[in-house]
Coordinates of C-alpha atoms in Angstrom, one line a residue:
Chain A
X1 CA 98.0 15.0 -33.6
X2 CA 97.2 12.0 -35.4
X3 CA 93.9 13.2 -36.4
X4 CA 96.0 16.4 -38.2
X5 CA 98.7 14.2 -39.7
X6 CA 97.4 11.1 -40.3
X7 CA 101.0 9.7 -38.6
X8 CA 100.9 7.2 -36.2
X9 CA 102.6 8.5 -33.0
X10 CA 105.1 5.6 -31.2
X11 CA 102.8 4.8 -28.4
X12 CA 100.2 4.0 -31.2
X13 CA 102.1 2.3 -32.9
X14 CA 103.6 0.0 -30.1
X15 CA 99.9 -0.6 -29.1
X16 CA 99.3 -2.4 -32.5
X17 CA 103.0 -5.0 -32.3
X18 CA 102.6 -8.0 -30.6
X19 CA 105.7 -8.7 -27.9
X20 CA 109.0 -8.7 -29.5
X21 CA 109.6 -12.3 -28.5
X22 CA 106.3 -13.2 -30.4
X23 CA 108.2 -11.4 -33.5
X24 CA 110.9 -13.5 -33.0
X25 CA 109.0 -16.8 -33.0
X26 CA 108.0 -15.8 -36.6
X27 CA 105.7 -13.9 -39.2
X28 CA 102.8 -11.6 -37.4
X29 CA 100.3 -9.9 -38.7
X30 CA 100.6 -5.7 -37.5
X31 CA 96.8 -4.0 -38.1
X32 CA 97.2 -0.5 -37.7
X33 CA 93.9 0.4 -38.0
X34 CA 92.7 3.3 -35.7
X35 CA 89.7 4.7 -35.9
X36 CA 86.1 2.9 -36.0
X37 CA 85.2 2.8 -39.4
X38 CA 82.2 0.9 -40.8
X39 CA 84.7 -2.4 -42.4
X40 CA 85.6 -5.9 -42.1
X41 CA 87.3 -7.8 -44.9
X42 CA 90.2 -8.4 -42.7
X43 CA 88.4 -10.4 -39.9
X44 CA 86.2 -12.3 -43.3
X45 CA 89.2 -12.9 -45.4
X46 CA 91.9 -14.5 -42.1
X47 CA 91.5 -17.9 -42.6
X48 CA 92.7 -18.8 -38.5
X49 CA 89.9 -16.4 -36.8
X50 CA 93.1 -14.5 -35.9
X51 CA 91.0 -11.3 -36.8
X52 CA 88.1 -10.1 -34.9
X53 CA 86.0 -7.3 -35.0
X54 CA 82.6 -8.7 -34.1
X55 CA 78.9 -8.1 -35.1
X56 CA 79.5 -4.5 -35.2
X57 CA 81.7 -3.9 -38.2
X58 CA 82.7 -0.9 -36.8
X59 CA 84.6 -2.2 -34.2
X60 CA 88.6 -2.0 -34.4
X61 CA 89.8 -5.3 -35.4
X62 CA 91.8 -7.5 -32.9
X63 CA 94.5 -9.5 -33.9
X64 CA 95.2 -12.4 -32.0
X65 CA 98.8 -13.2 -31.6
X66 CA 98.7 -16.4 -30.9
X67 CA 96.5 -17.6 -33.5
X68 CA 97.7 -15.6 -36.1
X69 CA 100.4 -17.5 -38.6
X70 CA 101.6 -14.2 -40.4
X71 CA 100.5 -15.8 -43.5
X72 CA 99.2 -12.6 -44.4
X73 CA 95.9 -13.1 -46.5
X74 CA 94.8 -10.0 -45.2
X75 CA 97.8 -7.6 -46.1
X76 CA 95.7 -7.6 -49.9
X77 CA 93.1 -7.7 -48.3
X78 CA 92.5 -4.5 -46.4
X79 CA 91.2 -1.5 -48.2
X80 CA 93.1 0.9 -45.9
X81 CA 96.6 -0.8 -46.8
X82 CA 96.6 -0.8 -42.7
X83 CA 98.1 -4.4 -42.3
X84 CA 101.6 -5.5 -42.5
X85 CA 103.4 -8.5 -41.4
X86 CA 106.5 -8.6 -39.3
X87 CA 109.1 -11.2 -38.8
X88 CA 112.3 -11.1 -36.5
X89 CA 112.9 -15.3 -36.8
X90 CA 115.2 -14.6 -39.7
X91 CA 118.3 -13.0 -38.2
X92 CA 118.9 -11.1 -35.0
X93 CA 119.8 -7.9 -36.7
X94 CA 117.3 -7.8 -38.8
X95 CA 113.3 -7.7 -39.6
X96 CA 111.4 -8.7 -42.6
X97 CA 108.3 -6.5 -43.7
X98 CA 105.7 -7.8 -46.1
X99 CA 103.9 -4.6 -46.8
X100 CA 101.5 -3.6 -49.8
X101 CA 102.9 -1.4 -52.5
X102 CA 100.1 -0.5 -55.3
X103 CA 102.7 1.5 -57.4
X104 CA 104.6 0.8 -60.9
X105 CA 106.8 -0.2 -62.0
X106 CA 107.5 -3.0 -58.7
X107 CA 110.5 -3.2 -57.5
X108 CA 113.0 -6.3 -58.4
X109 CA 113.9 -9.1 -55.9
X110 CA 117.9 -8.0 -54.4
X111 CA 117.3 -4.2 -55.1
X112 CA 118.2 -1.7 -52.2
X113 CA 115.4 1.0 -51.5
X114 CA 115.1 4.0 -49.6
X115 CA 112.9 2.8 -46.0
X116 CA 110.3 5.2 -45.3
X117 CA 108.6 5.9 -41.8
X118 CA 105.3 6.9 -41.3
X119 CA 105.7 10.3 -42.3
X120 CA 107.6 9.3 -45.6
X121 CA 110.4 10.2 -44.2
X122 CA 114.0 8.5 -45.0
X123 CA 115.2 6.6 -42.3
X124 CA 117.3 3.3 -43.3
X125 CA 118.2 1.2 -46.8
X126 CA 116.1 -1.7 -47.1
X127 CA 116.6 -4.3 -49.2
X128 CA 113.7 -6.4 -51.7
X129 CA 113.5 -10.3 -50.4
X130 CA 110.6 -10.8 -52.6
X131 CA 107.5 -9.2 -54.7
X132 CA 104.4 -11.1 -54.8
X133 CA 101.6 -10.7 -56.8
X134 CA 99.2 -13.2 -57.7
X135 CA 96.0 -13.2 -59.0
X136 CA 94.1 -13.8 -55.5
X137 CA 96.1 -10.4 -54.5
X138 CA 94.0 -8.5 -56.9
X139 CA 96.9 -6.2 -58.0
X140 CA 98.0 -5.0 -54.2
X141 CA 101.2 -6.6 -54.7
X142 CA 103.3 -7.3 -51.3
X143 CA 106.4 -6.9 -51.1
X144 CA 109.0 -8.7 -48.8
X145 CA 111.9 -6.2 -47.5
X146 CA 114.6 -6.9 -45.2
X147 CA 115.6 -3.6 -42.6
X148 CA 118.0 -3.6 -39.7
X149 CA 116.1 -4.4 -36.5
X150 CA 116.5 -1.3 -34.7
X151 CA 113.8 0.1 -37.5
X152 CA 111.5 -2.4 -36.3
X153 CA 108.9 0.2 -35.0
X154 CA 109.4 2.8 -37.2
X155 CA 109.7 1.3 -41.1
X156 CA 106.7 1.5 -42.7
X157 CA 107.2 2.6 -46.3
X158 CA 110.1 2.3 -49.2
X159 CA 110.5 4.2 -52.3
X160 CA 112.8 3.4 -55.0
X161 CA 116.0 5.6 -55.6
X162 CA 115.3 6.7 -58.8
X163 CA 111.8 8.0 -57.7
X164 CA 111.1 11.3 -56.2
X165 CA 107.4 10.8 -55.3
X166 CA 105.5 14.3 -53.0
Chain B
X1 CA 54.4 8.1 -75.2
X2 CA 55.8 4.8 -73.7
X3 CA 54.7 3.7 -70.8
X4 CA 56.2 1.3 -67.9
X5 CA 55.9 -0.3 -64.1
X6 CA 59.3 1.1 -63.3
X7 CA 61.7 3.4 -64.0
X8 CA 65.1 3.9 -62.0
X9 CA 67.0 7.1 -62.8
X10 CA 70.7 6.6 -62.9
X11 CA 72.9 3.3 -63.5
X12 CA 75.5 4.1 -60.4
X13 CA 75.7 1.8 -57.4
X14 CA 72.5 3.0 -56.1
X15 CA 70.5 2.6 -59.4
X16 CA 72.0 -0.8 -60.1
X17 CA 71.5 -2.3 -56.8
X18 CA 67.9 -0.9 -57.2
X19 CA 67.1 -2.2 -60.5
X20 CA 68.6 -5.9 -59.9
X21 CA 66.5 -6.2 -56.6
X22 CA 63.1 -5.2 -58.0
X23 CA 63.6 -7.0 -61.7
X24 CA 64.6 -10.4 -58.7
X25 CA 61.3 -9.5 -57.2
X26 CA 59.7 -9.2 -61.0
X27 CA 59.2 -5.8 -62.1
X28 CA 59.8 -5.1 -65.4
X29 CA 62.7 -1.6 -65.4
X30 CA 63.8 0.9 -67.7
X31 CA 67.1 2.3 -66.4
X32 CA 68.0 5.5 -67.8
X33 CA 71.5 6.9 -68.2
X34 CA 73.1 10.0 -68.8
X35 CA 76.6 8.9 -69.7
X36 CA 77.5 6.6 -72.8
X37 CA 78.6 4.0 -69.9
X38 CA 76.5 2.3 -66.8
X39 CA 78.3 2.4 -63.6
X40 CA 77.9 6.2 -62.4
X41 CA 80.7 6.8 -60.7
X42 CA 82.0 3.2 -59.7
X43 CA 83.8 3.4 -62.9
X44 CA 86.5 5.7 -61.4
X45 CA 87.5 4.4 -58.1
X46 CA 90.4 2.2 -58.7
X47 CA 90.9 1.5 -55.2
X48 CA 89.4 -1.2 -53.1
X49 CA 85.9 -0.5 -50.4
X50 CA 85.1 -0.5 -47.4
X51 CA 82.6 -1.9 -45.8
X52 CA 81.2 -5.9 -45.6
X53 CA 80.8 -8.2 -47.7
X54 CA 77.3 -7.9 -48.5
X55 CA 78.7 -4.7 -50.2
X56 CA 81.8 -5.9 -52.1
X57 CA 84.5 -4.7 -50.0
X58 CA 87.8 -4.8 -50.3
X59 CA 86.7 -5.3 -54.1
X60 CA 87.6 -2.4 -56.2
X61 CA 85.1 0.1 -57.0
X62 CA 85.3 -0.5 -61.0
X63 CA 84.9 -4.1 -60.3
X64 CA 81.8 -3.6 -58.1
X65 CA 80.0 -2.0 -61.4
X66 CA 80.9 -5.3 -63.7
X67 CA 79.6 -7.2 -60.9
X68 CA 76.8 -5.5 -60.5
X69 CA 76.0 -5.1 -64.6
X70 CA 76.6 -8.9 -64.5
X71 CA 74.2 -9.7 -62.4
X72 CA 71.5 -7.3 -64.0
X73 CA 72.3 -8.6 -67.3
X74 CA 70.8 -11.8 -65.7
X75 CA 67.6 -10.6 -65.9
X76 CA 67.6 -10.2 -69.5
X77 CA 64.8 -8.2 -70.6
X78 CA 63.9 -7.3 -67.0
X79 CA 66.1 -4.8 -67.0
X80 CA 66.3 -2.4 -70.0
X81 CA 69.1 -0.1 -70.1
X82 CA 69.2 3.3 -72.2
X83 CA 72.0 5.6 -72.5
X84 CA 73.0 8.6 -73.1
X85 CA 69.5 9.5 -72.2
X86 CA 69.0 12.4 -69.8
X87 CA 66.1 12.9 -67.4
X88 CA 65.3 17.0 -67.8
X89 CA 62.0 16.9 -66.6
X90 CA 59.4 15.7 -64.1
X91 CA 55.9 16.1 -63.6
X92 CA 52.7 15.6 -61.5
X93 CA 51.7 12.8 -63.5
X94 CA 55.0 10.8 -63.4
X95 CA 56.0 11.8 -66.8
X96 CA 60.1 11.9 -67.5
X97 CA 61.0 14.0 -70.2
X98 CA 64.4 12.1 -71.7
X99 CA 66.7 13.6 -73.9
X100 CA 68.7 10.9 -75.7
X101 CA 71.8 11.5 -77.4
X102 CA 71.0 15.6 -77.2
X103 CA 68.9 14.8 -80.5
X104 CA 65.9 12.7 -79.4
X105 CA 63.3 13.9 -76.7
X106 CA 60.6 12.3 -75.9
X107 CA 58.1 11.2 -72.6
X108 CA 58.4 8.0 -70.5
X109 CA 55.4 7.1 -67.9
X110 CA 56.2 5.0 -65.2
X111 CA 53.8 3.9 -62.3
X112 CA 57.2 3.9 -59.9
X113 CA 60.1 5.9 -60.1
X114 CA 63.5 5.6 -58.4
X115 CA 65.4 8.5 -58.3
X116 CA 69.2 7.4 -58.1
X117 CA 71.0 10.7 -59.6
X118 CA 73.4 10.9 -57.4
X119 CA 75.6 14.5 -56.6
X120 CA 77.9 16.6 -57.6
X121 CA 81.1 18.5 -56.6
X122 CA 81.2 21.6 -54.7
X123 CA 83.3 24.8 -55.7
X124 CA 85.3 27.4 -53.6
X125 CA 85.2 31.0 -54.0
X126 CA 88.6 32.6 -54.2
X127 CA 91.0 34.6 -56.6
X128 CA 91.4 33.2 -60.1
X129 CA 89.8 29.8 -59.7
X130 CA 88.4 29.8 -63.2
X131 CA 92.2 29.7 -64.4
X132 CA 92.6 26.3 -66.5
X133 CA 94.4 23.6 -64.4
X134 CA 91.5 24.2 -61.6
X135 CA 89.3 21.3 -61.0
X136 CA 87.2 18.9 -58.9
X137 CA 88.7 16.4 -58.1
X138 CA 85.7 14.1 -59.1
X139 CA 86.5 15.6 -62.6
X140 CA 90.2 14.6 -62.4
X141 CA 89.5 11.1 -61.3
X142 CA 87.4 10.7 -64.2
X143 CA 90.2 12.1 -66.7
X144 CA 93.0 9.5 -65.4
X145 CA 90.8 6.5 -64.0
X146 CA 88.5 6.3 -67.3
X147 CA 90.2 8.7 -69.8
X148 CA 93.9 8.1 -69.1
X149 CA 94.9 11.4 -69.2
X150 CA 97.4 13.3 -66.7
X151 CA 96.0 16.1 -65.8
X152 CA 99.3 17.7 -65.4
X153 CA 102.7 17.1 -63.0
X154 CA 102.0 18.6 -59.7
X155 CA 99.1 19.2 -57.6
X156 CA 97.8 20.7 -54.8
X157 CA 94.6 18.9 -53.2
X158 CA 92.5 21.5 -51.8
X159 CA 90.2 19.3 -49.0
X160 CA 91.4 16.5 -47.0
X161 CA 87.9 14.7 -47.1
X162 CA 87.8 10.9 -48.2
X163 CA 87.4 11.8 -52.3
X164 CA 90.3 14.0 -51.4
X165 CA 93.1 11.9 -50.4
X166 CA 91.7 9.1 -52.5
X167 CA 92.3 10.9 -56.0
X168 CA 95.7 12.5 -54.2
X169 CA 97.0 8.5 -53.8
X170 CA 95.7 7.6 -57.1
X171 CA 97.4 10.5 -58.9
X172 CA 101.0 9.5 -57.2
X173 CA 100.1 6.1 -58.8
X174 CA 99.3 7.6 -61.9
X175 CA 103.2 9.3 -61.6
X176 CA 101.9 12.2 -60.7
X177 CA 103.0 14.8 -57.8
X178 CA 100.9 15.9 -55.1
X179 CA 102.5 18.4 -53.8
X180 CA 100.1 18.9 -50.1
X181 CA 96.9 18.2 -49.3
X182 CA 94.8 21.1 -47.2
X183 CA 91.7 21.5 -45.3
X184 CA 90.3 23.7 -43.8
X185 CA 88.9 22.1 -40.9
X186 CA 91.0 21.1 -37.8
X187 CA 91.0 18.0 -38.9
X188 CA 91.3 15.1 -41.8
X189 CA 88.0 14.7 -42.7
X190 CA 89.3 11.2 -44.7
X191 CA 89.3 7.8 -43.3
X192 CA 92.8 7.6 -41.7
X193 CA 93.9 4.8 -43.2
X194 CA 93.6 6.8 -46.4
X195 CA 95.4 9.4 -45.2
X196 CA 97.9 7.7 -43.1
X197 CA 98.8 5.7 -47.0
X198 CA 99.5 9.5 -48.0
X199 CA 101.6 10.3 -45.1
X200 CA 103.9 7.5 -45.4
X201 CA 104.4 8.7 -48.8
X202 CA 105.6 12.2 -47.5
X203 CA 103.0 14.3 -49.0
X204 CA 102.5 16.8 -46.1
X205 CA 98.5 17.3 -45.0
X206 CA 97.4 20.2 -43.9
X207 CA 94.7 21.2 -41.6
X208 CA 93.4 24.7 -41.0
X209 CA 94.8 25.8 -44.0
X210 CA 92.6 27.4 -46.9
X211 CA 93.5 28.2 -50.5
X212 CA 94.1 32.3 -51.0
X213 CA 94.4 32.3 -54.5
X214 CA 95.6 30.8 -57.4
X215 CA 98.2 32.8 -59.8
X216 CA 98.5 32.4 -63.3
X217 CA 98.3 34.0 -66.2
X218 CA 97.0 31.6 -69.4
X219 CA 97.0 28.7 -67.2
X220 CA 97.6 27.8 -63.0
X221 CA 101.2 28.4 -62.0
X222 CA 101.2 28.6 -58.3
X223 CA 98.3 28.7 -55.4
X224 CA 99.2 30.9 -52.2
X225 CA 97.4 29.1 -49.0
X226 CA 97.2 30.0 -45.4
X227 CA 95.8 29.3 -41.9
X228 CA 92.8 29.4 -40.7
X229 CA 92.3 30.2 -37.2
X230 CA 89.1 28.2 -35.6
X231 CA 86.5 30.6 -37.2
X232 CA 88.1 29.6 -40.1
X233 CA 89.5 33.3 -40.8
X234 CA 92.6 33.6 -42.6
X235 CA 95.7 34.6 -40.1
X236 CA 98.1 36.7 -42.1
X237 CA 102.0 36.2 -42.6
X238 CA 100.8 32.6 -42.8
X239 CA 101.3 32.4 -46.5
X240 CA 103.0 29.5 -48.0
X241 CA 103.6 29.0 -52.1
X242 CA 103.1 26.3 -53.9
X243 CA 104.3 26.1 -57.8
X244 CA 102.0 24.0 -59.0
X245 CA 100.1 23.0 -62.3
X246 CA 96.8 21.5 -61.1
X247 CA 94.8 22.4 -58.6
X248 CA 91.8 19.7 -57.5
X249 CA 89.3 21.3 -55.2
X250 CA 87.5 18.4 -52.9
X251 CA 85.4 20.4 -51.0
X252 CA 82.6 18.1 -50.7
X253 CA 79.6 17.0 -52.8
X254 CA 75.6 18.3 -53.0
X255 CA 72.7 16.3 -53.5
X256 CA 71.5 16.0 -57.4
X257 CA 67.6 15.4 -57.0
X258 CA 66.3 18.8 -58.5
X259 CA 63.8 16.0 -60.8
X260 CA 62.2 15.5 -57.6
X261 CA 61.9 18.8 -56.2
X262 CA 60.3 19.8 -60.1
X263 CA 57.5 16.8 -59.6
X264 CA 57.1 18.4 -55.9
X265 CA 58.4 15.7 -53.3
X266 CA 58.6 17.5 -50.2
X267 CA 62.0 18.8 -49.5
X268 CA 64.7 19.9 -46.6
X269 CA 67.9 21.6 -46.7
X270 CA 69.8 19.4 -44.0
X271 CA 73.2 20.0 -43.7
X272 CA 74.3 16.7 -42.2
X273 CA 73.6 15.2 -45.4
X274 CA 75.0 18.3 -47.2
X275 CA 72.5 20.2 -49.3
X276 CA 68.7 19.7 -49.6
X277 CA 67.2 16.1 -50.0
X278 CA 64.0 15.1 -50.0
X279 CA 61.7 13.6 -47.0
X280 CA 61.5 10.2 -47.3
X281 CA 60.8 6.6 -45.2
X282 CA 62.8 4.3 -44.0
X283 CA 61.9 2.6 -46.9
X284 CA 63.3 5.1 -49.3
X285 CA 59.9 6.4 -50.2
X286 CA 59.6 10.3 -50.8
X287 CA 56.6 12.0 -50.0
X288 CA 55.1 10.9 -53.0
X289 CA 53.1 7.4 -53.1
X290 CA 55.5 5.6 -55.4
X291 CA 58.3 7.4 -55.7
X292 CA 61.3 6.5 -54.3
X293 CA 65.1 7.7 -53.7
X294 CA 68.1 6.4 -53.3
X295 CA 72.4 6.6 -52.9
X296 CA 74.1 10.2 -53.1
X297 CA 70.2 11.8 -53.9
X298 CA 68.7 11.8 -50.8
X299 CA 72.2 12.7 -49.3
X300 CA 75.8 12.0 -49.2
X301 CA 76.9 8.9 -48.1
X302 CA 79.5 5.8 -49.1
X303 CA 79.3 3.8 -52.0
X304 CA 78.6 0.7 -50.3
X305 CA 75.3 3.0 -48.3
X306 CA 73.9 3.8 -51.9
X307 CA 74.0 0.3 -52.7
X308 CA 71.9 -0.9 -49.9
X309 CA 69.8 1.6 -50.2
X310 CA 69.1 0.9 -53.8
X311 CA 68.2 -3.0 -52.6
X312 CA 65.8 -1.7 -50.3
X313 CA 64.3 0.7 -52.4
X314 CA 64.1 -1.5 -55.7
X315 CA 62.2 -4.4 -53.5
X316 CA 60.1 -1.6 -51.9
X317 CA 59.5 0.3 -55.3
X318 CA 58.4 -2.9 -56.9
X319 CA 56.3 -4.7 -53.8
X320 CA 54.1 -1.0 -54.5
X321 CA 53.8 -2.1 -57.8
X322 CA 52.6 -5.9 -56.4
X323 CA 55.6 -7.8 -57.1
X324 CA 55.8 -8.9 -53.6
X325 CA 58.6 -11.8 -53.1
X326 CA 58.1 -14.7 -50.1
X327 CA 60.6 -13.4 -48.7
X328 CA 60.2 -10.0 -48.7
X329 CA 60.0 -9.4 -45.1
X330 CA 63.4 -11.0 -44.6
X331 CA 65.1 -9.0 -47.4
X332 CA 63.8 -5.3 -46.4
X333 CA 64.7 -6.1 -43.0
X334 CA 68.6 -7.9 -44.0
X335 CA 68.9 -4.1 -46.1
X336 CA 67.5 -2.0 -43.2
X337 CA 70.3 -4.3 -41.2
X338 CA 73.2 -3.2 -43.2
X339 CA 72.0 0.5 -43.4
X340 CA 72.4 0.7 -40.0
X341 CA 75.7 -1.2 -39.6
X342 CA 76.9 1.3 -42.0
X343 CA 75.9 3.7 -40.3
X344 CA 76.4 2.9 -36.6
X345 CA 79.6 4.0 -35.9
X346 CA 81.2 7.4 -35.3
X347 CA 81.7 8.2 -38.6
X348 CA 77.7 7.5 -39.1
X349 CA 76.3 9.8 -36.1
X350 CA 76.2 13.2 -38.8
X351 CA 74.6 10.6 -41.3
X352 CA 71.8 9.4 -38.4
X353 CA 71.7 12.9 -37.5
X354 CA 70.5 13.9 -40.8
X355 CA 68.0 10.7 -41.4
X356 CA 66.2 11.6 -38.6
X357 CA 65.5 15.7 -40.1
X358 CA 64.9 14.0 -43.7
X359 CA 62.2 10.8 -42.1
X360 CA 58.9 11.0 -43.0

């Protein structure tokens, strides 16, 4: 299916999360990348080796839990969009998502957006912690959104309300 | 009628990476150009590559060409640049027939040539696809990426390959509605990343669906498109409406290396590398002694492919012409080492496929 869709399907998808309780120690970088394709800027630009995809760049990158610090260099950094970072330290009924967003105008820090899954569908409110985006980000700006936990595996996306994007 | 050591035809990755690595090696080059602007078709793609480093990825396409006229510039009067000059012609004895700003013509010799022209879109047969609002969508990545102009409000992407769902993203960014993407095939030809960005958009992709026709009367109003079934026949009472304004047909890209058929390199159609290329070495060397090809020309490929093979080919091209480096055995095998890390993986075997019917 996923080949048709281009939509994750939930086993997929729980492939690519670390445990839960790793989430809940703190930021962690999510690399849903799926199919060997000939790129590796993710496992050149993490600065821990948390990344690796070896000598054959067309290897499926690894991420390794336990090194990684979710500091989330490679969110920018990866041409598919493919990489978010996840974060359940925060509160116990909720997640933060740092997740690219290449679309104008950005939205503002304490607005509430429409959360997306990986369909585009609607599925929760989210609301903006914080927008980064620096130079070294080369205009992918990330943005920081807080959703209720039980969204954990399925937000992926936002939209703002007064757009109607599709 | 001037005459030269090199000349590379076409200033897109593939020429640039060609002419910077054989002026490095010390060959004098005349690039020509047919646009008013270097950068072939780098100068579009807003979005960041793929690949390694030792191709720029994860740099944006449009960055790549300022890097790459950067570095050329470099070499100061190494590397001579012309545009809005046209190759039209090509004969026996390596004379290029250039028409420059569709006023001048005139005859270049070179001792080496690199032929770096690149391709060009496919079309689809089907009712009323001359109606205005129909294009590639090469051509409609060109109007918003270098002309900022909207094409129109909503589209419908007709080819789910990776030029496909890149210009669909890049129009949603540009404010633009896409209203589905369809292919034909059973599946997304795209990287799945690219596609998987559209998804989480909501913009619904379609496989085994083909465009029926396209209604309008001054202009497109709406396209009518169906299934397929796996012969690729359409089923009827599938028919689905779409009121659209644009249509962008992405149903591949050909080979543009006629100039080398005309001077009579030995040529194949082989369908792996989509249309008819010419025969040619590992080294990028057609059948000719001396003249070379490289990128889209010798068949279609990434970006960050035509760039190697423009490295390998400008330090072969000019090591012909005895501009041999100290390390020349180290760089032709470092290029020959990317080429196939590019193309190693899955998404490489139609591409090794097709090498091996197009090696000399």
């Amino acid at each position: 299916m996923f080949e048709q869709t281009a939509v994750a399907t939930r086993e997929m998808v729980l492939e690519k999360f670390p445990p839960i309780e790793r989430i809940d120690k703190g930021p962690v970088a999510v690399v849903e990348c799926y199919q060997k394709i000939p790129c590796n800027p993710c496992q050149t630009a993490c600065p821990f080796g948390a990344i690796q995809i070896g000598a054959d760049i067309n290897e499926i990158p690894r991420r390794d839990e336990a090194l990684c610090t979710g500091c989330g260099v490679c969110v920018a950094k990866c041409p598919g969009l493919s990489i978010m970072i996840v974060d359940g330290s925060k509160s116990a009924g909720t997640v933060e998502f740092r997740i690219p967003y290449e679309f104008l105008p950005l939205p503002q820090v304490g607005e509430r957006v429409l959360g997306l899954d990986r369909a585009g569908q609607p599925i929760c409110r989210a609301l903006v912690k914080k927008v980064m985006n620096p130079p070294a980000f080369d205009r992918t700006p990330v943005v920081t959104l807080e959703v209720e936990r039980k969204y954990l595996y399925d937000f992926r996306n936002f939209r703002r309300e007064a757009e109607a994007h599709g | 009628m001037r005459e030269l050591e090199l000349l590379i035809i076409g200033s897109g990755p593939a020429g640039l990476c060609a002419a910077i690595s054989a002026a490095s090696s010390g060959a004098k080059v005349l690039i020509l150009e047919r646009s008013f602007q270097p950068g072939g078709q780098l100068i579009k793609q807003t979005h960041m590559f793929f690949g390694s480093e030792r191709q720029y990825a994860s740099h944006r396409g449009v960055d790549i060409a300022d890097i790459l006229l950067r570095r050329a510039a470099e070499f100061g009067d190494r590397i001579e640049l012309m545009l809005n000059a046209t190759a039209v012609g090509f004969y026996e004895d390596n004379v290029v027939t250039v028409l420059k700003d569709e006023k001048e013509y005139f005859k270049i010799k070179a001792k080496s040539i690199i032929c770096a022209t690149g391709a060009f879109e496919k079309s689809l047969a089907f009712p009323n696809n001359d109606l205005p609002g129909i294009y590639g969508a090469g051509a409609v990545q060109t109007l918003m990426n270098v002309y900022g102009v909207r094409p129109g409000n909503r589209v419908l992407m007709v080819g789910a390959g990776n030029i496909g769902v890149i210009v669909s993203y890049q129009l949603m960014q540009a404010g633009i509605q896409v209203a589905a993407v369809l292919d034909a095939a059973p599946r997304i030809g795209a990287y799945l990343v690219h596609a998987s960005k559209l998804a989480r958009m909501g913009v619904p992709i379609l496989c085994s669906h083909t465009i029926k026709e396209a209604i309008g009367t001054d202009c497109l109003e709406a396209a009518v498109v169906c299934r397929v079934d796996q012969r690729f026949r359409p089923i009827p009472g599938t028919e689905r409406r779409f009121d659209v304004d644009v249509m962008c047909v992405s149903v591949g890209l050909s080979p543009l290396n006629e100039l080398l058929a005309m001077r009579g390199a030995a040529m194949r159609y082989v369908p792996q590398l989509s249309g008819t290329v010419p025969l040619r070495t590992v080294d990028c060397e057609t059948s000719i002694p001396g003249i070379y090809v490289a990128g889209d020309a010798s068949g279609i490929e990434e970006a960050s492919s035509a760039m190697a093979e423009g490295y390998l080919a400008g330090l072969c091209a000019a090591a012909g012409l005895g501009h041999v480096p100290e390390d020349y055995g180290a760089r032709r095998q470092e290029y020959l080492g990317q080429l196939e890390d590019l193309r190693s993986g899955p998404v490489g075997d139609r591409i090794r496929a097709g090498m091996k019917l197009s090696a000399l």
